[in-house]
mmCIF file of C-alpha atoms in Angstrom:
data_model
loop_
_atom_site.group_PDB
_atom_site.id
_atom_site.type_symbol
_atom_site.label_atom_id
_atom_site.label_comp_id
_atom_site.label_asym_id
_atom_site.label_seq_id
_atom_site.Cartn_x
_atom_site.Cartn_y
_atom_site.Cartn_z
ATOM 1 C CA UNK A 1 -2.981 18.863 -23.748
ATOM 2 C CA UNK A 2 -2.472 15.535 -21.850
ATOM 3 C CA UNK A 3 1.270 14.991 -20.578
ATOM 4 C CA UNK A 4 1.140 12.091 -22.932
ATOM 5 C CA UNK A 5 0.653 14.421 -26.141
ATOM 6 C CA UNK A 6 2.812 16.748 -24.842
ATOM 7 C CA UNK A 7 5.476 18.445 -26.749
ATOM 8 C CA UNK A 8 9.101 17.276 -25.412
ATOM 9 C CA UNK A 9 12.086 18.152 -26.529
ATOM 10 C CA UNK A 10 14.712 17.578 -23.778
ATOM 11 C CA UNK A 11 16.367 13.979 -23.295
ATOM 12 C CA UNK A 12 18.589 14.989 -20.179
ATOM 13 C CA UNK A 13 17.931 16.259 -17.172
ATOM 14 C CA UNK A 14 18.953 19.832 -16.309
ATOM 15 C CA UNK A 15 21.893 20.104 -14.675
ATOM 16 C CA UNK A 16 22.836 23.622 -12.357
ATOM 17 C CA UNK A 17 26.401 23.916 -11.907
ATOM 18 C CA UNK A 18 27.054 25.493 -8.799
ATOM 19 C CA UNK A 19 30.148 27.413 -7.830
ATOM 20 C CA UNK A 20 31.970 26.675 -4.514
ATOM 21 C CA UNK A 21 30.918 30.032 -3.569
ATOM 22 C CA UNK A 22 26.929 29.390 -4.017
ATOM 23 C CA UNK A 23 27.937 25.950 -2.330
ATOM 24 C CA UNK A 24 29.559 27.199 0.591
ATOM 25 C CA UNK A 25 27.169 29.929 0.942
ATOM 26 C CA UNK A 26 23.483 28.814 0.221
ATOM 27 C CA UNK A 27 23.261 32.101 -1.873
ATOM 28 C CA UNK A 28 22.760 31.066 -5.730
ATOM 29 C CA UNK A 29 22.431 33.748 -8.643
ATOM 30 C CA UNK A 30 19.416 34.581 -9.934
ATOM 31 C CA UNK A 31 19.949 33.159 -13.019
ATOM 32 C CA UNK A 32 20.530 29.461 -11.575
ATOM 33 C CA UNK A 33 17.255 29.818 -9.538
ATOM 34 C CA UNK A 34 15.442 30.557 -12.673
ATOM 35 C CA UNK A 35 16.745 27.918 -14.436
ATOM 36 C CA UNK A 36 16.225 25.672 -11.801
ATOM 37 C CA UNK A 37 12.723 26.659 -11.345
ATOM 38 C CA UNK A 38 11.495 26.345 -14.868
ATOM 39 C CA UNK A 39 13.387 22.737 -14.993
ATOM 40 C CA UNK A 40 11.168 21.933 -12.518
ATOM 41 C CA UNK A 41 8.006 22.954 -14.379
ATOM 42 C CA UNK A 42 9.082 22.060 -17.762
ATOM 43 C CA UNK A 43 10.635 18.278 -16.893
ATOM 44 C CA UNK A 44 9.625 17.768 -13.344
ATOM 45 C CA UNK A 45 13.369 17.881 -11.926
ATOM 46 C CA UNK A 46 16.486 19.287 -11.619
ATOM 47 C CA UNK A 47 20.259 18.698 -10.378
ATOM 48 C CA UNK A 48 21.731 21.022 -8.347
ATOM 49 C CA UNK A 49 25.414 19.899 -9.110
ATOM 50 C CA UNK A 50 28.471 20.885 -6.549
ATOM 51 C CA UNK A 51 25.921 21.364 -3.738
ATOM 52 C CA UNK A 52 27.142 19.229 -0.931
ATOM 53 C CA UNK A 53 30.377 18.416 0.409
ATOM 54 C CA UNK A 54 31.363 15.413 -0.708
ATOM 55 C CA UNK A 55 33.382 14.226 2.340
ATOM 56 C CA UNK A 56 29.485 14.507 4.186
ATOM 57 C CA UNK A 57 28.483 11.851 1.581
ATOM 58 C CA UNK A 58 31.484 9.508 2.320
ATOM 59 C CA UNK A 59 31.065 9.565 5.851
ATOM 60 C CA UNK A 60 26.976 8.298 5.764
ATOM 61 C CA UNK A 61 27.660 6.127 2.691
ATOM 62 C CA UNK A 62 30.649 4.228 4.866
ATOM 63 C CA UNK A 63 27.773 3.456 7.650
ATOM 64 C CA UNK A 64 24.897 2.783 4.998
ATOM 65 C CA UNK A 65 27.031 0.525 2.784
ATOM 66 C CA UNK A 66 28.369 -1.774 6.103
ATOM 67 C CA UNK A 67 24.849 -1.926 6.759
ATOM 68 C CA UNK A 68 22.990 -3.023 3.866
ATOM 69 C CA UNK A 69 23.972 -6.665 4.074
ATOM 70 C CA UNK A 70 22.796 -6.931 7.068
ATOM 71 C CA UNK A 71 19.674 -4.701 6.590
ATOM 72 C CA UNK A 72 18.662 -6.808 4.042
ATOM 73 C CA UNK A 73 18.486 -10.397 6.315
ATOM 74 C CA UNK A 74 16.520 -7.981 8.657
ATOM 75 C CA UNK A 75 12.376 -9.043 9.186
ATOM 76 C CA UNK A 76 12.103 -5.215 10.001
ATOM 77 C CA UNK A 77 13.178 -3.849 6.410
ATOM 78 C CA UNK A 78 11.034 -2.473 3.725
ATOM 79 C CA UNK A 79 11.538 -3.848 0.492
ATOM 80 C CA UNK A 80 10.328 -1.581 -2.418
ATOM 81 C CA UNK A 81 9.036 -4.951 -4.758
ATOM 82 C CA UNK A 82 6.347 -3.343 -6.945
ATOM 83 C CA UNK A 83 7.707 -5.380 -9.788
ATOM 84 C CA UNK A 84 5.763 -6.789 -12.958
ATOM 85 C CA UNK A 85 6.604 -10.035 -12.623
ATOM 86 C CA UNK A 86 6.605 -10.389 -9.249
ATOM 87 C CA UNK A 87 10.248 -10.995 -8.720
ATOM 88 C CA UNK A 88 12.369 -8.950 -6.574
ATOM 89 C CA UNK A 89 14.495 -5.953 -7.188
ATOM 90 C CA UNK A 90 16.740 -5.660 -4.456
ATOM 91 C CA UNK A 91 15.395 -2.297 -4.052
ATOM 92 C CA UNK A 92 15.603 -1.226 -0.374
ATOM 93 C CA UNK A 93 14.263 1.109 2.088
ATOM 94 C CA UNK A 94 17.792 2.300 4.470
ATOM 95 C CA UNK A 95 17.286 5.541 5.740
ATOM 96 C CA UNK A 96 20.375 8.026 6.934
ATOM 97 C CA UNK A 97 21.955 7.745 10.672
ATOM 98 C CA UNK A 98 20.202 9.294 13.171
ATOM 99 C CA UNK A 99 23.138 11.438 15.248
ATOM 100 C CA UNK A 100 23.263 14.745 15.769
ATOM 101 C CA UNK A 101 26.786 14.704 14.229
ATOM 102 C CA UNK A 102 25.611 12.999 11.211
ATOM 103 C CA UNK A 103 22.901 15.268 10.256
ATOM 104 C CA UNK A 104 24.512 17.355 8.139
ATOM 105 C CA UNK A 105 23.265 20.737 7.502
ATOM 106 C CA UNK A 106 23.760 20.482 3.844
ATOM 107 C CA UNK A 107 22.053 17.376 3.540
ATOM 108 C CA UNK A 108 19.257 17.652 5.879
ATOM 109 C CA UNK A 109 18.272 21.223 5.208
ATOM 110 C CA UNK A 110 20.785 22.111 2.166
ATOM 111 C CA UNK A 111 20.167 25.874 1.501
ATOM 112 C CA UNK A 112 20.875 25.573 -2.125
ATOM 113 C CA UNK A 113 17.924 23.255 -2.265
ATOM 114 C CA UNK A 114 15.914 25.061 0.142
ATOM 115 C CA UNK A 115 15.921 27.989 -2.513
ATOM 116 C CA UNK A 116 14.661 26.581 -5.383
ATOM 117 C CA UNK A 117 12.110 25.132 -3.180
ATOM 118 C CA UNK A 118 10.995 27.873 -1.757
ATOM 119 C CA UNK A 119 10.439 29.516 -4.946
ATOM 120 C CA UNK A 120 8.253 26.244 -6.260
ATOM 121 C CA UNK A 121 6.686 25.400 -3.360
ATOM 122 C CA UNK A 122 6.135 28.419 -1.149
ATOM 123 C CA UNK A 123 8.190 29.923 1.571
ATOM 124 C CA UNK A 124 9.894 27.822 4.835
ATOM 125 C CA UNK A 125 8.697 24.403 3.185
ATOM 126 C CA UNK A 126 7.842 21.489 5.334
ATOM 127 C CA UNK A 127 9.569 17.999 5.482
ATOM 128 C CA UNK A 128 7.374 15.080 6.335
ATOM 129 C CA UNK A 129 9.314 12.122 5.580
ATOM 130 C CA UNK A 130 13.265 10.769 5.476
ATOM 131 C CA UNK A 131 14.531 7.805 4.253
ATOM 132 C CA UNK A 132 16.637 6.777 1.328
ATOM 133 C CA UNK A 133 16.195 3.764 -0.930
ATOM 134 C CA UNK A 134 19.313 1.373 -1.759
ATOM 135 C CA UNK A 135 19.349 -0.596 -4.908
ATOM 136 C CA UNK A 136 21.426 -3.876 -3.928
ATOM 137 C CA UNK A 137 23.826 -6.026 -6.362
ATOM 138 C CA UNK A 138 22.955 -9.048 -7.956
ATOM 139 C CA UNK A 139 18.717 -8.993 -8.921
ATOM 140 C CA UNK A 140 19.561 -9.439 -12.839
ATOM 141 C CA UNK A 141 17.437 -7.386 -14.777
ATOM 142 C CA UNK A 142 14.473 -6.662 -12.381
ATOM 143 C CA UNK A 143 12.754 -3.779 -12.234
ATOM 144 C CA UNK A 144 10.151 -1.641 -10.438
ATOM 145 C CA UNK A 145 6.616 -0.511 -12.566
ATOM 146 C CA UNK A 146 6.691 2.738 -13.484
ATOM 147 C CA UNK A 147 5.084 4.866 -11.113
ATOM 148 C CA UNK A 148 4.925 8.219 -9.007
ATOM 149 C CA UNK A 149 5.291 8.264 -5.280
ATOM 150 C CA UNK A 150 1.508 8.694 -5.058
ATOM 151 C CA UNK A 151 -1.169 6.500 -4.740
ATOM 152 C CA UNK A 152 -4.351 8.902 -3.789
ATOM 153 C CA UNK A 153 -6.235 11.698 -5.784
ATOM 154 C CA UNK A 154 -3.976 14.713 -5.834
ATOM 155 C CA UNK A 155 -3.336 18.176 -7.546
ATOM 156 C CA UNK A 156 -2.255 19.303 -10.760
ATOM 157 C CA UNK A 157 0.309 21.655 -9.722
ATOM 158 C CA UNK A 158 3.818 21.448 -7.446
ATOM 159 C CA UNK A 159 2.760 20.103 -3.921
ATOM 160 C CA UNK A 160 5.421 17.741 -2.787
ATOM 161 C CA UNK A 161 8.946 17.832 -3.993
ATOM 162 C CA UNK A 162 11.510 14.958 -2.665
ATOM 163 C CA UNK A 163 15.309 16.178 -2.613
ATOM 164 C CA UNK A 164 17.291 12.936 -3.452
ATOM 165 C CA UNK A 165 20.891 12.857 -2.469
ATOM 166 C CA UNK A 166 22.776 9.612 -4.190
ATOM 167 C CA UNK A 167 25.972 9.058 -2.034
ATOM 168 C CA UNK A 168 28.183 8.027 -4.934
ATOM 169 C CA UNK A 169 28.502 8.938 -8.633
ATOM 170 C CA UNK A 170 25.693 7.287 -10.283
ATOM 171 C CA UNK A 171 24.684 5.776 -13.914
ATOM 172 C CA UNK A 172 23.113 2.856 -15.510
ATOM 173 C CA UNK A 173 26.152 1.287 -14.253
ATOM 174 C CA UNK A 174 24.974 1.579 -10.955
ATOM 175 C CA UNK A 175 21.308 1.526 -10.871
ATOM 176 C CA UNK A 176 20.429 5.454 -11.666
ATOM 177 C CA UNK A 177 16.748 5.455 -11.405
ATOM 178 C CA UNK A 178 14.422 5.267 -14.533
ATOM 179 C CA UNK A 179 12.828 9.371 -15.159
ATOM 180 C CA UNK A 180 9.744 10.432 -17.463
ATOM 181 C CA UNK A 181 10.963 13.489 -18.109
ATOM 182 C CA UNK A 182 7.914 16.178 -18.328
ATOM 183 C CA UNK A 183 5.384 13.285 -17.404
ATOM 184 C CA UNK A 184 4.454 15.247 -14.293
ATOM 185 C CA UNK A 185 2.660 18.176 -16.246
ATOM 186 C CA UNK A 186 -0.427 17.262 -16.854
ATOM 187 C CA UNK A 187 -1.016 13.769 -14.671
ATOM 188 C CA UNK A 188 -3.524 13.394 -12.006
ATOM 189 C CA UNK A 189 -4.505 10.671 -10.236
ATOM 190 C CA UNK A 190 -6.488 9.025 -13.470
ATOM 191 C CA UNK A 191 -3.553 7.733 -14.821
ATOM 192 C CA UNK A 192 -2.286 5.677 -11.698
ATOM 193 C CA UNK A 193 -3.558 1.793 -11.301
ATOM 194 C CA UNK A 194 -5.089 2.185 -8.220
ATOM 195 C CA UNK A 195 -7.538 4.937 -9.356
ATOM 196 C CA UNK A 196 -11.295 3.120 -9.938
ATOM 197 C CA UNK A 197 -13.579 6.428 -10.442
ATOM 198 C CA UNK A 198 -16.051 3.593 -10.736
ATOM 199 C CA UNK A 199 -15.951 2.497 -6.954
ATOM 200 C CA UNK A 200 -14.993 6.515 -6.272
ATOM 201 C CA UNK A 201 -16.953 5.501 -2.783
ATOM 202 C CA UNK A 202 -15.551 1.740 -2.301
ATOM 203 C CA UNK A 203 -12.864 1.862 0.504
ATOM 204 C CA UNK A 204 -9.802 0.242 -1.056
ATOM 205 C CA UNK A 205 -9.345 -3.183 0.115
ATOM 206 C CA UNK A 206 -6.454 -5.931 0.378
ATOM 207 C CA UNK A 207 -7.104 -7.263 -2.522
ATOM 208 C CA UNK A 208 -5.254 -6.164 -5.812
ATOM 209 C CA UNK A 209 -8.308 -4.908 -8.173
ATOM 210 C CA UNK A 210 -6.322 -6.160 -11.043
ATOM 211 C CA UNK A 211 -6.418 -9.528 -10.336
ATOM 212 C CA UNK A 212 -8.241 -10.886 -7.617
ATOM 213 C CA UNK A 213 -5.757 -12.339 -5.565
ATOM 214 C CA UNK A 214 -4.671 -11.321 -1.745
ATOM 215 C CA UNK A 215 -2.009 -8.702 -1.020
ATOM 216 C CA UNK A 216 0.460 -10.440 1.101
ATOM 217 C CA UNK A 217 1.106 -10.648 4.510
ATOM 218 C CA UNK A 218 2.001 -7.043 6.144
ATOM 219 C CA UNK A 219 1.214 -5.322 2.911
ATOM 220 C CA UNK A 220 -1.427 -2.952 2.119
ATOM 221 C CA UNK A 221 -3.506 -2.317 -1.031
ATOM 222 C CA UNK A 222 -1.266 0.359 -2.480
ATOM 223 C CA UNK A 223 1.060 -2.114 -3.116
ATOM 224 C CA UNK A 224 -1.264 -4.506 -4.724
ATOM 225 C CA UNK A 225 -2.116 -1.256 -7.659
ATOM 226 C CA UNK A 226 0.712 1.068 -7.498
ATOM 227 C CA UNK A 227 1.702 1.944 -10.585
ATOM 228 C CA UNK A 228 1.050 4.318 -13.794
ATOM 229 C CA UNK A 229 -1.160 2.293 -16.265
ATOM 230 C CA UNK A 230 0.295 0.258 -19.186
ATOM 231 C CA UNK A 231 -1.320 2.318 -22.064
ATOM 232 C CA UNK A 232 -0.888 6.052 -20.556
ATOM 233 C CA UNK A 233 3.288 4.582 -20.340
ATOM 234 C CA UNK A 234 3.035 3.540 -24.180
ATOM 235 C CA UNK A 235 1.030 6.696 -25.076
ATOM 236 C CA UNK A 236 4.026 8.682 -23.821
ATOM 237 C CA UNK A 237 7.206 6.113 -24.850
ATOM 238 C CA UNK A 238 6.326 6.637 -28.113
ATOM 239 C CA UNK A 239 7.355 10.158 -28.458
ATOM 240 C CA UNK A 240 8.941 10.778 -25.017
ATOM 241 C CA UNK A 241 10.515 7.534 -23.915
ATOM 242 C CA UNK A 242 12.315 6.804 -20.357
ATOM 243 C CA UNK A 243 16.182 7.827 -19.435
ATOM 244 C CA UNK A 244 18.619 6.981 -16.706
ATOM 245 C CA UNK A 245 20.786 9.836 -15.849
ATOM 246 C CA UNK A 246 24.346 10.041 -15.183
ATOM 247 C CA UNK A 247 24.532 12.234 -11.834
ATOM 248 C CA UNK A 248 27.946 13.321 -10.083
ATOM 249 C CA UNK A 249 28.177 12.828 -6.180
ATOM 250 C CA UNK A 250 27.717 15.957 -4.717
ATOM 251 C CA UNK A 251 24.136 17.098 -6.243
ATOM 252 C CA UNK A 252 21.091 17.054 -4.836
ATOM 253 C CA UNK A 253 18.437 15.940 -7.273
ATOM 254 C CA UNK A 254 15.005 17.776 -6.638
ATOM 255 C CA UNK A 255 11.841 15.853 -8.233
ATOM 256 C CA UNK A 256 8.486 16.467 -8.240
ATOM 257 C CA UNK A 257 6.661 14.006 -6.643
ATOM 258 C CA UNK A 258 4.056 13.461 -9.595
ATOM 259 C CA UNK A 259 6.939 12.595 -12.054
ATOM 260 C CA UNK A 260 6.731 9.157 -13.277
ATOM 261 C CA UNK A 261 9.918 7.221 -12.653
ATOM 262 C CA UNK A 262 11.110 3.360 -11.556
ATOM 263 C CA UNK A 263 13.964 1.837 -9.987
ATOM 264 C CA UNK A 264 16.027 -0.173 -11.570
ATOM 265 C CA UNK A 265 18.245 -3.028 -11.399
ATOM 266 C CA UNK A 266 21.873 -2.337 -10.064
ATOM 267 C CA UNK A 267 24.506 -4.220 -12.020
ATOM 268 C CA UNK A 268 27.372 -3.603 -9.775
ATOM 269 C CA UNK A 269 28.664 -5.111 -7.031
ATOM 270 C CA UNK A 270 28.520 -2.032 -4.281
ATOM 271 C CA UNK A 271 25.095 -1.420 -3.015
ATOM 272 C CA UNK A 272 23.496 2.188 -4.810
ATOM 273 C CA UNK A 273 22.228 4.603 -1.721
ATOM 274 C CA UNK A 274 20.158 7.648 -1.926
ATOM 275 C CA UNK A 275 18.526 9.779 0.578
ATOM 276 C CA UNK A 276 15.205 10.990 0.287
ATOM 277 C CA UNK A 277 14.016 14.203 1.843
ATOM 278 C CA UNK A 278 9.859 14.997 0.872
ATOM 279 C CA UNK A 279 9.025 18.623 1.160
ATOM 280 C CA UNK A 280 6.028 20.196 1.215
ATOM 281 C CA UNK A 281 4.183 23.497 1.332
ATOM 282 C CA UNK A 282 3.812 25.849 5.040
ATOM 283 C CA UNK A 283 -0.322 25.073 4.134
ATOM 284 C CA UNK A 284 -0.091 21.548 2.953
ATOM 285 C CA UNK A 285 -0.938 20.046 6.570
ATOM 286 C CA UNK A 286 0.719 16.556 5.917
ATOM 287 C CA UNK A 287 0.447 15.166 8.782
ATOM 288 C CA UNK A 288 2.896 12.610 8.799
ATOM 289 C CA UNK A 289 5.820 13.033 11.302
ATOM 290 C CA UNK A 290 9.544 12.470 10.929
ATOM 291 C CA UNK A 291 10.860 10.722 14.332
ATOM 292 C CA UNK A 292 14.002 12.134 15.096
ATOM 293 C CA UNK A 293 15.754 11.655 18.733
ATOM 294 C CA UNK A 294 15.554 14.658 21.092
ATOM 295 C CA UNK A 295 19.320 15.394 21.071
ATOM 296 C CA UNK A 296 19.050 16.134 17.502
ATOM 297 C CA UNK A 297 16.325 19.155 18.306
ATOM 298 C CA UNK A 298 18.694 22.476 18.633
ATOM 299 C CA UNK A 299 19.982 21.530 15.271
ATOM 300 C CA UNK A 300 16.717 20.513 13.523
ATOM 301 C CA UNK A 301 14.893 23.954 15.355
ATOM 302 C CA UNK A 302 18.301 26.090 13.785
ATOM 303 C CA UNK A 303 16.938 24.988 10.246
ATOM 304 C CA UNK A 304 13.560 26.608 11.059
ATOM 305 C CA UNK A 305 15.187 29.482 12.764
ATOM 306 C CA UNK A 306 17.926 30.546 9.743
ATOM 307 C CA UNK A 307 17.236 33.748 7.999
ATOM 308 C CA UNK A 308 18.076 32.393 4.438
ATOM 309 C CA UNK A 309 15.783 29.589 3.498
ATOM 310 C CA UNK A 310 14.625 28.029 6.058
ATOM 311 C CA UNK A 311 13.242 24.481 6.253
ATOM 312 C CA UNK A 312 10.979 23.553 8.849
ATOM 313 C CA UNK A 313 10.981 19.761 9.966
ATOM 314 C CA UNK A 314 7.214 18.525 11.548
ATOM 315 C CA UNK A 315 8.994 16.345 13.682
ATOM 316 C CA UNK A 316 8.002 13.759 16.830
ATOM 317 C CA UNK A 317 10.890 13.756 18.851
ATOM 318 C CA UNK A 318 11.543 11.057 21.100
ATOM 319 C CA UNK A 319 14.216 10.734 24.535
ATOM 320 C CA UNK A 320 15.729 7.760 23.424
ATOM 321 C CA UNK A 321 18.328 6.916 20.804
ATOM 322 C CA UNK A 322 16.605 5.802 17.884
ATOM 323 C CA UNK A 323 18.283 2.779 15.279
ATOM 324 C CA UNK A 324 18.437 4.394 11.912
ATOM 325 C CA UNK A 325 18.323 0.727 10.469
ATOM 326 C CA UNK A 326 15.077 -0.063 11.912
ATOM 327 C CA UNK A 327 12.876 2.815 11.396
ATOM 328 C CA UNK A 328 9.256 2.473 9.462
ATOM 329 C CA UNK A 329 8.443 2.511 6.008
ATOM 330 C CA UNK A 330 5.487 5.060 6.166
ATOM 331 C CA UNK A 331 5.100 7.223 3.361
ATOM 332 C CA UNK A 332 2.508 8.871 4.133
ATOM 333 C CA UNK A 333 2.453 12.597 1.486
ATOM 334 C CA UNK A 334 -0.886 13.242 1.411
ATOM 335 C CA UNK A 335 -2.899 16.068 2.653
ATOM 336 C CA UNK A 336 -5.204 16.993 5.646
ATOM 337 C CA UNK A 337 -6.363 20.701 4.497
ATOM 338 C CA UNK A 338 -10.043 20.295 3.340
ATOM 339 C CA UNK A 339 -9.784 23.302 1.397
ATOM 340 C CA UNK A 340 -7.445 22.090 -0.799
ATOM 341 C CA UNK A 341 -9.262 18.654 -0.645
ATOM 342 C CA UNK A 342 -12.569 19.820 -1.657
ATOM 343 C CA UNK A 343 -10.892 21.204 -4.994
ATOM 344 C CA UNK A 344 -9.824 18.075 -6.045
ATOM 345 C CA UNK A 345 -11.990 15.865 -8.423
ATOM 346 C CA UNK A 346 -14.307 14.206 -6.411
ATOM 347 C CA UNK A 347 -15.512 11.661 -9.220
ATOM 348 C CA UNK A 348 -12.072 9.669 -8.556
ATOM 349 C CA UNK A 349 -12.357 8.943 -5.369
ATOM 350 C CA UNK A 350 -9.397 9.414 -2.823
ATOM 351 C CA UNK A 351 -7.417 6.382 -3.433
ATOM 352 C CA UNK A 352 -5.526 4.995 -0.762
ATOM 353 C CA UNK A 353 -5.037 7.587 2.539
ATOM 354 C CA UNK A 354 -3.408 6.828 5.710
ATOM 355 C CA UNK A 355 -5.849 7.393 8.581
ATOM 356 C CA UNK A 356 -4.667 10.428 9.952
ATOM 357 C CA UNK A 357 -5.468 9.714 13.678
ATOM 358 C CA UNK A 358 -2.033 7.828 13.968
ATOM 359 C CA UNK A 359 -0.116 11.237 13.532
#
């Protein structure tokens, strides 16, 4: 059964209540991980509630917030447009601070997290890519598309899995992102804009397919399509409409990366920040990089090195001290292990794939 015929029967996302105990010691019951594990395959996410320390949050969010007025007069910063009309959401790319002192462990490599993803995605899962995404004040009622954070042919089955961590309480009030619950079960790469099984062999372009017209300047192509198509979105509203949650600070909110979702406007005043950690599996061979400054190694090796759920970070590090405000938009999730390429369906081509050789 398509995701859009599905049956659904859950409005809210489901929520783990963790004790200070499981918090404080990355060890969580059995009976959390299996709910958490079957939220993930039933709706596509899950909040892990109570599992940071909240003071952690407060101290990045004081930097992030002082900087996103400025990040956002800045040439250098990525603005996540993707809108309908073409107007802009305020929606912006501001990763976390880059010292070792910031780089909390139950943030970066939060063992609570690191369970439930180790029992989706495999063992010691991988993290490719850090950033966050800040929805500003004062865009009106502006929106992203609907989408997934995917714009090439992909698998049907758990393969990437971002841990978001919003820095505040957050709600419609605020800009809580847009979720398709259970959307994520039975998508592929059909149902996104950008797929043309039609020109399967046509290297994408800079033009958007849609409509002609020119990307613009500094953009690529998957900008110009991203998106989930307009009648596999009104398939699915009808009997399993869109919801923005109401999520405490403290959680870590694990998605899969195939769940449809879009950010929305934020009606308040105070700049919305979230962190965004994409994990994938030991075989996956992403070959994207994280750049992290060298005197942040010992801590981000002890991650790999733990006994209880360890995370390993492919990481480039560099001697110098890097600006957290200026580093590059480059999600790049996809996959460089032919085997699991060559079992993907060849008839829709492979969408739009960094080249590798950069990596």
């Amino acid at each position: 059964m398509h995701s859009a015929s599905a049956s659904f029967d859950f409005q809210e996302p489901t929520v783990v209540r963790l004790s200070d105990e499981e918090r404080t010691t990355g060890r969580i019951t059995l009976e959390n991980i299996g709910i958490a594990v079957s939220a993930m395959h039933r709706d596509g996410l899950v909040v892990l509630e109570n599992a940071v320390n909240t003071a952690h949050m407060d101290a990045i969010n004081a930097i992030l917030v002082k900087d996103a007025e400025e990040m956002a007069k800045m040439d250098s910063t990525h603005f996540n447009g993707n809108s309908v009309d073409g107007r802009p959401t305020g929606n912006m790319s501001q990763g976390p601070p880059l010292e070792p002192e910031l780089l909390f462990d139950d943030i970066w490599a939060n063992v609570p997290a690191a369970a439930v993803l180790s029992a989706v995605l495999g063992p010691k899962p991988h993290v490719n890519y850090v950033n966050g995404n800040t929805a500003l004040g004062g865009f009106g009622d502006a929106r992203q598309r609907v989408h997934a954070d995917l714009f090439f042919n992909h698998a049907q089955f758990p393969f990437a899995v971002v841990a978001n961590y919003y820095l505040e309480h957050v709600s419609p009030a605020n800009g809580s992102t847009e979720l398709w619950l259970g959307s994520h079960r039975d998508t592929s790469f059909l149902d996104h804009r950008n797929c043309h099984p039609e020109r399967a062999d046509t290297p994408p372009s800079d033009t958007d397919t849609n409509t002609g017209a020119k990307t613009k300047e500094g953009a690529t192509a998957k900008g110009a399509d991203f998106g989930i198509r307009d009648e596999r979105l009104e398939a699915r509203r009808k009997h399993a409409p869109p919801m923005q949650p109401t999520i405490k600070k403290g959680s870590v909110v694990l998605r899969d990366l195939r769940l449809w979702h879009a950010g929305l406007a934020n009606p308040a005043t105070d700049p919305r920040i979230m962190l965004a950690f994409v994990h994938t599996p030991w075989w996956y061979a992403c070959p994207a990089r994280v750049v992290l400054p060298a005197s942040c190694q010992a801590k981000v090796d002890s991650w790999a090195a733990r006994s209880l759920h360890p995370v390993q970070y492919d990481a480039h590090f560099v001697p110098a001290s890097l600006d957290h405000r200026k580093v590059k938009f480059d999600p790049n999730f996809s996959s460089a292990n032919k085997g699991y390429l060559s079992m993907l369906p060849p008839h829709l081509g492979s969408g739009y794939v960094d080249d590798v050789s950069k990596y």
